[in-house]
Coordinates of C-alpha atoms in Angstrom, one line a residue:
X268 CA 7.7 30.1 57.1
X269 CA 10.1 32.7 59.2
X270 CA 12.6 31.3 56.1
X271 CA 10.3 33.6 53.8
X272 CA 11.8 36.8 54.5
X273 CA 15.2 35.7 54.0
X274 CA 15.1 33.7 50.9
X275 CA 12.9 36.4 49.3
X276 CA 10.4 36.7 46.7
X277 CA 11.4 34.3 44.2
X278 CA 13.0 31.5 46.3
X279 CA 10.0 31.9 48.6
X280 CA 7.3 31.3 45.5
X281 CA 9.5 29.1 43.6
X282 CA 10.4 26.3 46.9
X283 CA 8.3 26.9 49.7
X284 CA 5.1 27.9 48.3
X285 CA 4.3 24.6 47.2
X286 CA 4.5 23.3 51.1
X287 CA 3.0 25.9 52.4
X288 CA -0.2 25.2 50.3
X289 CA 0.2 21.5 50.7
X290 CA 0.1 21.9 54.6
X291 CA -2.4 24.0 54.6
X292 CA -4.0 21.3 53.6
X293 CA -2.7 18.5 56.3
X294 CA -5.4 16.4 58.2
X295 CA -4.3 17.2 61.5
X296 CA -5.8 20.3 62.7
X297 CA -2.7 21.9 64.6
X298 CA -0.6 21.9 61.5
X299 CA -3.3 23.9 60.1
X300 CA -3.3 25.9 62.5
X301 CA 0.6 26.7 62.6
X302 CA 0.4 27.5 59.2
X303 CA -2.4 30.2 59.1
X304 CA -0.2 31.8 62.2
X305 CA 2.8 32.2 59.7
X306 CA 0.3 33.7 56.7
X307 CA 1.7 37.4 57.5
X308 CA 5.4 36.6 56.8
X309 CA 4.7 35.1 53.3
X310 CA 2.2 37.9 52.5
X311 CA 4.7 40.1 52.9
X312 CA 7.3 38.6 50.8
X313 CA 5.3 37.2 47.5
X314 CA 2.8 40.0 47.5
X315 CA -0.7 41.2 47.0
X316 CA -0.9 39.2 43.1
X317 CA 0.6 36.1 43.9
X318 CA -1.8 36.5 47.9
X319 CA -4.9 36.3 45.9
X320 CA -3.8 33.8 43.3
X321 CA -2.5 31.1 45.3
X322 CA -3.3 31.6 48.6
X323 CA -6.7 33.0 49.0
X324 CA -8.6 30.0 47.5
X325 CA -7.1 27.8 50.5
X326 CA -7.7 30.6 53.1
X327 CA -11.7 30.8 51.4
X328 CA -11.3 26.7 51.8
X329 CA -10.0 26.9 55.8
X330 CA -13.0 29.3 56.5
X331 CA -15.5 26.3 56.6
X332 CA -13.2 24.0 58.3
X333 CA -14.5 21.5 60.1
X334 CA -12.4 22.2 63.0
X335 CA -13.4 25.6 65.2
X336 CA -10.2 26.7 65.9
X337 CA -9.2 26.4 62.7
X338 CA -12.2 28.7 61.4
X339 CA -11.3 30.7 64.6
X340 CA -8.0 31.4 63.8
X341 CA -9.2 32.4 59.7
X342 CA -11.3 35.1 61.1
X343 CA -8.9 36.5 63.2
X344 CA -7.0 36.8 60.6
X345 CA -9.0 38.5 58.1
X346 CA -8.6 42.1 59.2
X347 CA -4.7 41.7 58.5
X348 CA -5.3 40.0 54.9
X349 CA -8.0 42.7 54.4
X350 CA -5.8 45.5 55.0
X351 CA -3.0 43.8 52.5
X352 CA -5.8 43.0 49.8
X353 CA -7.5 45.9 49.8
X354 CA -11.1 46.5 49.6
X355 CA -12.2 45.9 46.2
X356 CA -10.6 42.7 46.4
X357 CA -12.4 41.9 50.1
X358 CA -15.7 42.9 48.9
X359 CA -15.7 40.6 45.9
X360 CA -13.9 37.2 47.7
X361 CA -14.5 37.5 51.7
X362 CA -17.6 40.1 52.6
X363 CA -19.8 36.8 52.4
X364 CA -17.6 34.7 54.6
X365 CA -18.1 37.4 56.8
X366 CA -21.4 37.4 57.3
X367 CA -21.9 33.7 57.2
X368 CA -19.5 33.3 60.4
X369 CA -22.0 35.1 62.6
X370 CA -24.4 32.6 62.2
X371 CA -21.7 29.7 63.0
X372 CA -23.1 26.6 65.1
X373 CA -20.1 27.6 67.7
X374 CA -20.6 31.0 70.1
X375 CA -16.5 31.8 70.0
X376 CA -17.2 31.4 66.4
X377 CA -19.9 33.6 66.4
X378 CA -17.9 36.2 69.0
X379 CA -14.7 36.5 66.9
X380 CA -17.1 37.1 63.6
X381 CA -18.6 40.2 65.5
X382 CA -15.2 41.6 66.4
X383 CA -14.0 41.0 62.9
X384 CA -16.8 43.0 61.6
X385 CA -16.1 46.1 64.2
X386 CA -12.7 45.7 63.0
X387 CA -13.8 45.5 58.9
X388 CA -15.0 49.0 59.8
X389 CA -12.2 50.7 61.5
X390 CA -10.2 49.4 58.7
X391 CA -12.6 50.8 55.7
X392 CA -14.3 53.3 57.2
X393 CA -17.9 54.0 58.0
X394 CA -18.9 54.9 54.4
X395 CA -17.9 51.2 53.4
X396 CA -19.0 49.3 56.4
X397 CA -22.8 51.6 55.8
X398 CA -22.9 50.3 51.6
X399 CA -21.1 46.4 53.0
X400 CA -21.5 45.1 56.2
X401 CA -24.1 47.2 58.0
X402 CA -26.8 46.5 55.9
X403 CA -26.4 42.9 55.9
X404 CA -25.6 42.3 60.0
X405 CA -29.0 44.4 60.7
X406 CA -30.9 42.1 58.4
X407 CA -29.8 39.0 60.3
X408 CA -31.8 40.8 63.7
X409 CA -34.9 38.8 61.8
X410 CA -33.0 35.0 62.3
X411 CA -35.3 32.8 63.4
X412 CA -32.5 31.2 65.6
X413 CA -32.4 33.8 69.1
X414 CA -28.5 33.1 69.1
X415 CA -28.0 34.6 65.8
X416 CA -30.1 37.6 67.0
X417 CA -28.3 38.3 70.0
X418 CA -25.0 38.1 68.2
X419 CA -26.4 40.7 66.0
X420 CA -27.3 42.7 69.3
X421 CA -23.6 42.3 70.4
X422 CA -22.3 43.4 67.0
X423 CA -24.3 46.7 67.0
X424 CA -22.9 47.8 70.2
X425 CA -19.3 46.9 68.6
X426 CA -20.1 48.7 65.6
X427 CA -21.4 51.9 67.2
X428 CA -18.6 53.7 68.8
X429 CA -16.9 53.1 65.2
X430 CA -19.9 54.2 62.7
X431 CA -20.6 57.4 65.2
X432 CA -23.7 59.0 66.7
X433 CA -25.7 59.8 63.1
X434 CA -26.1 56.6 61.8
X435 CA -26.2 55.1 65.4
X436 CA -29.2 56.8 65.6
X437 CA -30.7 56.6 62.4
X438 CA -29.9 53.2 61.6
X439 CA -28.6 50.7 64.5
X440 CA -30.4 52.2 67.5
X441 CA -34.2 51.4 65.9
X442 CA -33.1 48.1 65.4
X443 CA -32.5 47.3 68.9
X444 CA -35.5 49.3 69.9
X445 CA -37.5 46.7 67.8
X446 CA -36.1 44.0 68.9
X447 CA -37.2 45.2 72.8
X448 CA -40.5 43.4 71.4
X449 CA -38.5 40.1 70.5
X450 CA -40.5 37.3 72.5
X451 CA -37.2 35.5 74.1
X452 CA -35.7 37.2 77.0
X453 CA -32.4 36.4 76.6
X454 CA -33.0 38.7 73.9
X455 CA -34.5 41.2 75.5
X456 CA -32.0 41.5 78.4
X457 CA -29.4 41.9 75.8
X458 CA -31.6 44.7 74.2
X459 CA -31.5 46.5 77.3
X460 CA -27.5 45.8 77.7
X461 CA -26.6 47.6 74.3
X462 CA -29.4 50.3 75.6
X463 CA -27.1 51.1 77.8
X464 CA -23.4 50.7 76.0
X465 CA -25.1 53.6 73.6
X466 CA -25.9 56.1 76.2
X467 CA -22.6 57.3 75.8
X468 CA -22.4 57.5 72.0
X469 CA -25.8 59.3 71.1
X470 CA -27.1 62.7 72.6
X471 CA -29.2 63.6 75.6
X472 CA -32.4 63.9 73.9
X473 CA -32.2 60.7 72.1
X474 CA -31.6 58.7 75.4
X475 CA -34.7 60.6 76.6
X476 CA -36.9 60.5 73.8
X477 CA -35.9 56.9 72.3
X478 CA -33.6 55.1 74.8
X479 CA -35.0 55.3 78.3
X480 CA -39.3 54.8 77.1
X481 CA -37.4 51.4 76.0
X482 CA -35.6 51.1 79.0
X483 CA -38.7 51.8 81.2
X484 CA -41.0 49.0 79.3
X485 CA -38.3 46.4 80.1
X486 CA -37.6 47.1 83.6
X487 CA -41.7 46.7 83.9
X488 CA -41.0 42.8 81.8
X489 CA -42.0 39.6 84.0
X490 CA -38.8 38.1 83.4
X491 CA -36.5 39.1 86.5
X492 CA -33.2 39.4 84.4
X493 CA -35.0 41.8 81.8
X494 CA -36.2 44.3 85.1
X495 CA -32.2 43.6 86.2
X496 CA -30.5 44.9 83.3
X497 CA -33.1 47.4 82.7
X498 CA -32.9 48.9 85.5
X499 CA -29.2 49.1 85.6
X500 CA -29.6 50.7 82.3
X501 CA -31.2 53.6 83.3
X502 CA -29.6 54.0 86.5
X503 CA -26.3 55.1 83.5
X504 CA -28.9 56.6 81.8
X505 CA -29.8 59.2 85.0
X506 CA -26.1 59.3 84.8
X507 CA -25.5 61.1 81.7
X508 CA -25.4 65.4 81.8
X509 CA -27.7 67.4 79.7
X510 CA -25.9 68.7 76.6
X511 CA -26.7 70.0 73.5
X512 CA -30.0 68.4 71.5
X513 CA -29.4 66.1 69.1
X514 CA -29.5 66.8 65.4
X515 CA -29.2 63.1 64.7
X516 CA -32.6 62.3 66.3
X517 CA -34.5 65.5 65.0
X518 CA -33.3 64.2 61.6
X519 CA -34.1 60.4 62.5
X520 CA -37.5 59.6 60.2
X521 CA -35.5 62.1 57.2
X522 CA -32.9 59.6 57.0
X523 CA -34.8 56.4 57.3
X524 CA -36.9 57.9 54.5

């Protein structure tokens, strides 16, 4: 596939193409797997029409692979093919592959999907990841399956920094309040992890008023690991200097409305 960029556009469409779909395609995994790492040099040479003819419906296909690393390798290759596709294009063929790999039988899967996402939104901005992603990850905090929630949990903490302190605080942080209640403590400790990860992000009154009440009622939990986190939680939150109130909080039940 290196050969792309030297036999150009037409050659490239007209005599490797063809193998290049085919392999992508071969039963052995590692092929497969070759392949998808040499997806950049032929995007670059048949371009964006020709990307979404030909070559998405196999990339859609790989996705659901039966083979992890293949799927791995798909999602971390998404933010690149997003960026070259645009995001009309994404919303319409990928956003739903998205979401469906966070909820993947395999954790690296399930990892990779949540980075993806964070990286979905430093690509199209907050305004897009608020109307397409956003949305759709917090919904999944109601799984029934406690892995699917804590990936959720770790999403949210990778989404934060990006999205900012407004909508942290209007829309991500009362999701992980909520799920302070959630019966499993895996969960729970995990609650009181991304507690702490958005100490830094929202202001000083909301870490008093919202964050550390939260904190406090975990560190008080009979599970040992919940009162461990917890506790280390508000030991960053003690941490933190007194600076200006927060407008984001003062504005919290407006913007829920």
């Amino acid at each position: 596939m290196g050969m792309a960029p030297v036999l150009g556009k037409d050659a490239t469409i007209e005599q490797l193409l063809p193998i290049f779909l085919s392999l992508l395609k071969d039963e052995f995994p590692d092929v497969r797997l070759n392949i998808i790492s040499k997806l950049d040099q032929v995007n670059q040479v048949i371009g964006i029409d020709l990307l979404s003819q030909s070559l998405l419906p196999a990339i859609v296909e790989l996705a659901e692979d039966r083979h992890w690393r293949v799927r791995l390798a798909i999602i971390e290759y998404i933010p690149l093919l997003a960026s070259q596709l645009g995001v009309g294009f994404f919303d319409d063929k990928l956003g739903a592959l998205c979401m469906q790999w966070l909820k993947d039988k395999v954790y690296s899967i399930r990892d990779a999907a949540a980075n993806n996402v964070k990286r979905l939104a430093e690509e199209f901005g907050p305004d897009w990841a608020m109307q397409h992603i956003v949305p759709q990850v917090l919904d999944m905090i109601n799984s029934p399956h406690y892995l699917h929630r804590m990936t959720i949990l770790h999403s949210i903490s990778l989404l934060a920094p990006v999205m900012g302190s407004d909508i942290t605080c209007s829309k991500l942080l009362p999701v992980v309040i909520n799920a302070s209640k959630d019966r499993v403590p895996n969960i729970k400790f995990n609650v009181a992890k991304v507690l702490q990860s958005l100490i830094p992000i929202v202001d000083q009154s909301v870490v008093e008023k919202k964050i550390r009440p939260c904190l406090v009622e975990l560190s008080e939990d009979p599970d040992v690991d919940v009162r461990f986190f917890a506790s280390q939680a508000l030991e960053s939150s003690n941490q933190k200097k007194m600076p200006a109130p927060a407008t984001c909080f003062s504005n919290h039940n407006q913007t829920n409305s």
